[in-house]
Amino acid sequence: MTNCSTKEVDTLMQKLDLIIYVPVLVFGLALNSAALVVFCQLLRKWTESSIYMTNLALMDLLLLLQLPFKMHAIRHEWAEDKKLFCSFLESLYFVAMYGSIYTIVCIAIDRYIAINHPFRAKQVRSKKNALIVCIFIWVFVMVATSPIYTFRDWGRKGENFNCFHGFSKKGWSTAIIVCLEVFGFLLPAAVLVACSIQSIRTLKASKNSHHNRQAGVRIIYSSLAAFLVPFTPCHVAIFLQYLVRNEFILDCKQQKNIALFIQVSINIANVTCCLDALCYYFIAKEVRSTKDTLRLSISRARTTSTSDV
């Protein structure tokens, strides 16, 4: 890699990180803690949607718990005996990020099945299945992110280091980045967009009230925005940084711009902890809208099958 210093970017980010992290931490903890109280204590009974939303709130809280350590690591080097703890925190950060991504996708799939396949929904959708899916997400992302423990370049023995910064070249290998981009973002994004488009079409064509149709469509659009706005820049930046680390981009100015872009975009990705609150706010409306559409779809399907006899 060319000798191109990014100290200017690091100095700028020391200030910008705190400006972003403090509000995200305060509002994120408040909103997600309130969501857990609502889902676990105030709702009369669990539903598939509330189980997925509880899982999403837990993922968001896990990501938020990393922020105080990241804020400390911005300005301070850590001692050598904190290496394992640092890798543990970095691993949990990616567990939370990609766990959130897969949970949001599962919410979209669950919504798609309920709206577009009402008969199959009664067979497939259940609280037990939703819980199993959530457990699988936790296991999957923990296993998938475990190689992070080997991605660190710790430097010489006895030296202090910067946590959350400075993955070794092994962490930027083509195989790792392809898997991250495809399975961590592109595939989930494609499933989310496809399910959302089909659900919107069905809602608009349903005989439900105009108000309920519009509410359901707004909920889906807000879910799409809560996914695409934070995570798209982040994964574009990861790909660009891959090009830098593998010496496809050699211009120093471009390298500095990419270094700034990846740090800013990761900060934007952290904002998803607050954007998910849109989903929490609309969860009761979504459940009611989905149930109304489900009943209408079943009724319409029964009427059609009866007229065919």
PDB file of N, CA, C and O in Angstrom, residues 3 6 17 26 40 59 67 72-73 84 109 116 121 139 143 151-152 158 163 174 206 217 233 244 253 259 273 283 306:
ATOM      1  N   ASN A   3       2.383   5.004   0.725  1.00  0.00           N
ATOM      2  CA  ASN A   3       2.544   5.733   1.978  1.00  0.00           C
ATOM      3  C   ASN A   3       1.715   7.009   1.931  1.00  0.00           C
ATOM      4  O   ASN A   3       2.185   8.070   1.540  1.00  0.00           O
ATOM      5  N   THR A   6      -3.486   9.412   6.649  1.00  0.00           N
ATOM      6  CA  THR A   6      -4.875   9.872   6.810  1.00  0.00           C
ATOM      7  C   THR A   6      -5.073  10.495   8.192  1.00  0.00           C
ATOM      8  O   THR A   6      -6.187  10.489   8.731  1.00  0.00           O
ATOM      9  N   ASP A  17     -17.265  12.222  15.188  1.00  0.00           N
ATOM     10  CA  ASP A  17     -17.789  11.012  15.822  1.00  0.00           C
ATOM     11  C   ASP A  17     -18.573  11.342  17.084  1.00  0.00           C
ATOM     12  O   ASP A  17     -19.665  10.810  17.318  1.00  0.00           O
ATOM     13  N   VAL A  26     -27.949   8.492  23.207  1.00  0.00           N
ATOM     14  CA  VAL A  26     -28.996   8.944  24.128  1.00  0.00           C
ATOM     15  C   VAL A  26     -30.380   8.551  23.603  1.00  0.00           C
ATOM     16  O   VAL A  26     -31.169   7.904  24.308  1.00  0.00           O
ATOM     17  N   CYS A  40     -42.539  -6.313  25.862  1.00  0.00           N
ATOM     18  CA  CYS A  40     -42.439  -7.374  26.878  1.00  0.00           C
ATOM     19  C   CYS A  40     -43.422  -7.207  28.032  1.00  0.00           C
ATOM     20  O   CYS A  40     -43.755  -8.188  28.703  1.00  0.00           O
ATOM     21  N   MET A  59     -30.930  -6.195  19.038  1.00  0.00           N
ATOM     22  CA  MET A  59     -29.780  -5.975  18.168  1.00  0.00           C
ATOM     23  C   MET A  59     -29.321  -4.516  18.225  1.00  0.00           C
ATOM     24  O   MET A  59     -28.121  -4.221  18.295  1.00  0.00           O
ATOM     25  N   LEU A  67     -20.887   1.851  21.489  1.00  0.00           N
ATOM     26  CA  LEU A  67     -20.552   3.245  21.211  1.00  0.00           C
ATOM     27  C   LEU A  67     -19.703   3.904  22.295  1.00  0.00           C
ATOM     28  O   LEU A  67     -18.774   4.662  21.968  1.00  0.00           O
ATOM     29  N   HIS A  72     -14.354   6.182  23.423  1.00  0.00           N
ATOM     30  CA  HIS A  72     -13.095   6.170  24.166  1.00  0.00           C
ATOM     31  C   HIS A  72     -11.921   5.846  23.250  1.00  0.00           C
ATOM     32  O   HIS A  72     -10.852   6.467  23.330  1.00  0.00           O
ATOM     33  N   ALA A  73     -12.130   4.877  22.328  1.00  0.00           N
ATOM     34  CA  ALA A  73     -11.048   4.449  21.437  1.00  0.00           C
ATOM     35  C   ALA A  73     -10.690   5.519  20.410  1.00  0.00           C
ATOM     36  O   ALA A  73      -9.586   5.494  19.854  1.00  0.00           O
ATOM     37  N   LEU A  84      -7.885  -8.941  23.314  1.00  0.00           N
ATOM     38  CA  LEU A  84      -9.004  -9.881  23.196  1.00  0.00           C
ATOM     39  C   LEU A  84     -10.326  -9.172  23.434  1.00  0.00           C
ATOM     40  O   LEU A  84     -11.312  -9.420  22.724  1.00  0.00           O
ATOM     41  N   ILE A 109     -40.247 -10.329   4.937  1.00  0.00           N
ATOM     42  CA  ILE A 109     -40.731 -11.617   4.435  1.00  0.00           C
ATOM     43  C   ILE A 109     -42.009 -12.027   5.153  1.00  0.00           C
ATOM     44  O   ILE A 109     -42.974 -12.503   4.534  1.00  0.00           O
ATOM     45  N   ASN A 116     -49.674 -11.425   0.948  1.00  0.00           N
ATOM     46  CA  ASN A 116     -49.798 -11.988  -0.396  1.00  0.00           C
ATOM     47  C   ASN A 116     -50.202 -13.462  -0.424  1.00  0.00           C
ATOM     48  O   ASN A 116     -50.683 -13.941  -1.451  1.00  0.00           O
ATOM     49  N   ALA A 121     -50.060 -18.375   5.026  1.00  0.00           N
ATOM     50  CA  ALA A 121     -49.643 -17.660   6.234  1.00  0.00           C
ATOM     51  C   ALA A 121     -50.107 -18.382   7.489  1.00  0.00           C
ATOM     52  O   ALA A 121     -49.388 -18.439   8.495  1.00  0.00           O
ATOM     53  N   VAL A 139     -27.399 -17.016  15.998  1.00  0.00           N
ATOM     54  CA  VAL A 139     -26.360 -18.034  15.806  1.00  0.00           C
ATOM     55  C   VAL A 139     -25.594 -17.784  14.507  1.00  0.00           C
ATOM     56  O   VAL A 139     -24.356 -17.836  14.469  1.00  0.00           O
ATOM     57  N   VAL A 143     -21.553 -16.793  14.176  1.00  0.00           N
ATOM     58  CA  VAL A 143     -20.617 -17.669  13.474  1.00  0.00           C
ATOM     59  C   VAL A 143     -19.977 -16.932  12.300  1.00  0.00           C
ATOM     60  O   VAL A 143     -18.760 -17.014  12.081  1.00  0.00           O
ATOM     61  N   PHE A 151      -8.552 -10.813  12.197  1.00  0.00           N
ATOM     62  CA  PHE A 151      -8.332  -9.752  11.213  1.00  0.00           C
ATOM     63  C   PHE A 151      -7.462  -8.610  11.730  1.00  0.00           C
ATOM     64  O   PHE A 151      -7.199  -7.672  10.994  1.00  0.00           O
ATOM     65  N   ARG A 152      -6.998  -8.658  12.961  1.00  0.00           N
ATOM     66  CA  ARG A 152      -6.290  -7.543  13.559  1.00  0.00           C
ATOM     67  C   ARG A 152      -4.796  -7.608  13.300  1.00  0.00           C
ATOM     68  O   ARG A 152      -4.181  -8.660  13.349  1.00  0.00           O
ATOM     69  N   GLY A 158       3.974  -5.417  22.986  1.00  0.00           N
ATOM     70  CA  GLY A 158       4.167  -4.380  23.990  1.00  0.00           C
ATOM     71  C   GLY A 158       3.653  -3.014  23.582  1.00  0.00           C
ATOM     72  O   GLY A 158       3.576  -2.108  24.408  1.00  0.00           O
ATOM     73  N   CYS A 163      -8.254   0.517  19.043  1.00  0.00           N
ATOM     74  CA  CYS A 163      -9.364  -0.417  18.836  1.00  0.00           C
ATOM     75  C   CYS A 163     -10.350   0.188  17.845  1.00  0.00           C
ATOM     76  O   CYS A 163     -10.443   1.402  17.676  1.00  0.00           O
ATOM     77  N   THR A 174     -10.292 -10.465  -1.032  1.00  0.00           N
ATOM     78  CA  THR A 174     -11.413 -10.476  -1.983  1.00  0.00           C
ATOM     79  C   THR A 174     -12.540 -11.389  -1.508  1.00  0.00           C
ATOM     80  O   THR A 174     -13.723 -11.019  -1.588  1.00  0.00           O
ATOM     81  N   SER A 206     -56.027  -4.005  -2.655  1.00  0.00           N
ATOM     82  CA  SER A 206     -56.976  -4.589  -1.707  1.00  0.00           C
ATOM     83  C   SER A 206     -58.227  -3.719  -1.581  1.00  0.00           C
ATOM     84  O   SER A 206     -58.242  -2.553  -1.966  1.00  0.00           O
ATOM     85  N   VAL A 217     -48.883   1.187   3.292  1.00  0.00           N
ATOM     86  CA  VAL A 217     -47.861   1.545   2.299  1.00  0.00           C
ATOM     87  C   VAL A 217     -46.799   2.427   2.929  1.00  0.00           C
ATOM     88  O   VAL A 217     -45.594   2.253   2.689  1.00  0.00           O
ATOM     89  N   PRO A 233     -24.752   3.475   1.893  1.00  0.00           N
ATOM     90  CA  PRO A 233     -23.453   4.170   1.867  1.00  0.00           C
ATOM     91  C   PRO A 233     -22.351   3.394   2.555  1.00  0.00           C
ATOM     92  O   PRO A 233     -21.205   3.388   2.092  1.00  0.00           O
ATOM     93  N   VAL A 244      -8.847   0.410  -2.144  1.00  0.00           N
ATOM     94  CA  VAL A 244      -7.663   1.109  -1.628  1.00  0.00           C
ATOM     95  C   VAL A 244      -6.685   0.120  -1.003  1.00  0.00           C
ATOM     96  O   VAL A 244      -5.488   0.138  -1.312  1.00  0.00           O
ATOM     97  N   LYS A 253      -5.104  11.567  -2.627  1.00  0.00           N
ATOM     98  CA  LYS A 253      -6.278  12.379  -2.348  1.00  0.00           C
ATOM     99  C   LYS A 253      -7.541  11.527  -2.346  1.00  0.00           C
ATOM    100  O   LYS A 253      -8.416  11.686  -1.482  1.00  0.00           O
ATOM    101  N   ALA A 259     -11.259   7.278   2.952  1.00  0.00           N
ATOM    102  CA  ALA A 259     -11.103   7.080   4.398  1.00  0.00           C
ATOM    103  C   ALA A 259     -12.138   7.895   5.168  1.00  0.00           C
ATOM    104  O   ALA A 259     -12.724   7.421   6.154  1.00  0.00           O
ATOM    105  N   CYS A 273     -30.253   2.675  14.592  1.00  0.00           N
ATOM    106  CA  CYS A 273     -30.804   2.377  15.911  1.00  0.00           C
ATOM    107  C   CYS A 273     -31.951   3.315  16.260  1.00  0.00           C
ATOM    108  O   CYS A 273     -32.855   2.937  17.010  1.00  0.00           O
ATOM    109  N   ILE A 283     -45.874  -0.257  14.749  1.00  0.00           N
ATOM    110  CA  ILE A 283     -46.066  -1.705  14.837  1.00  0.00           C
ATOM    111  C   ILE A 283     -47.530  -2.079  15.075  1.00  0.00           C
ATOM    112  O   ILE A 283     -48.051  -3.012  14.453  1.00  0.00           O
ATOM    113  N   THR A 306     -65.596 -20.429  -4.328  1.00  0.00           N
ATOM    114  CA  THR A 306     -66.998 -20.834  -4.289  1.00  0.00           C
ATOM    115  C   THR A 306     -67.677 -20.608  -5.626  1.00  0.00           C
ATOM    116  O   THR A 306     -68.450 -21.444  -6.109  1.00  0.00           O
TER     117      THR A 306
END
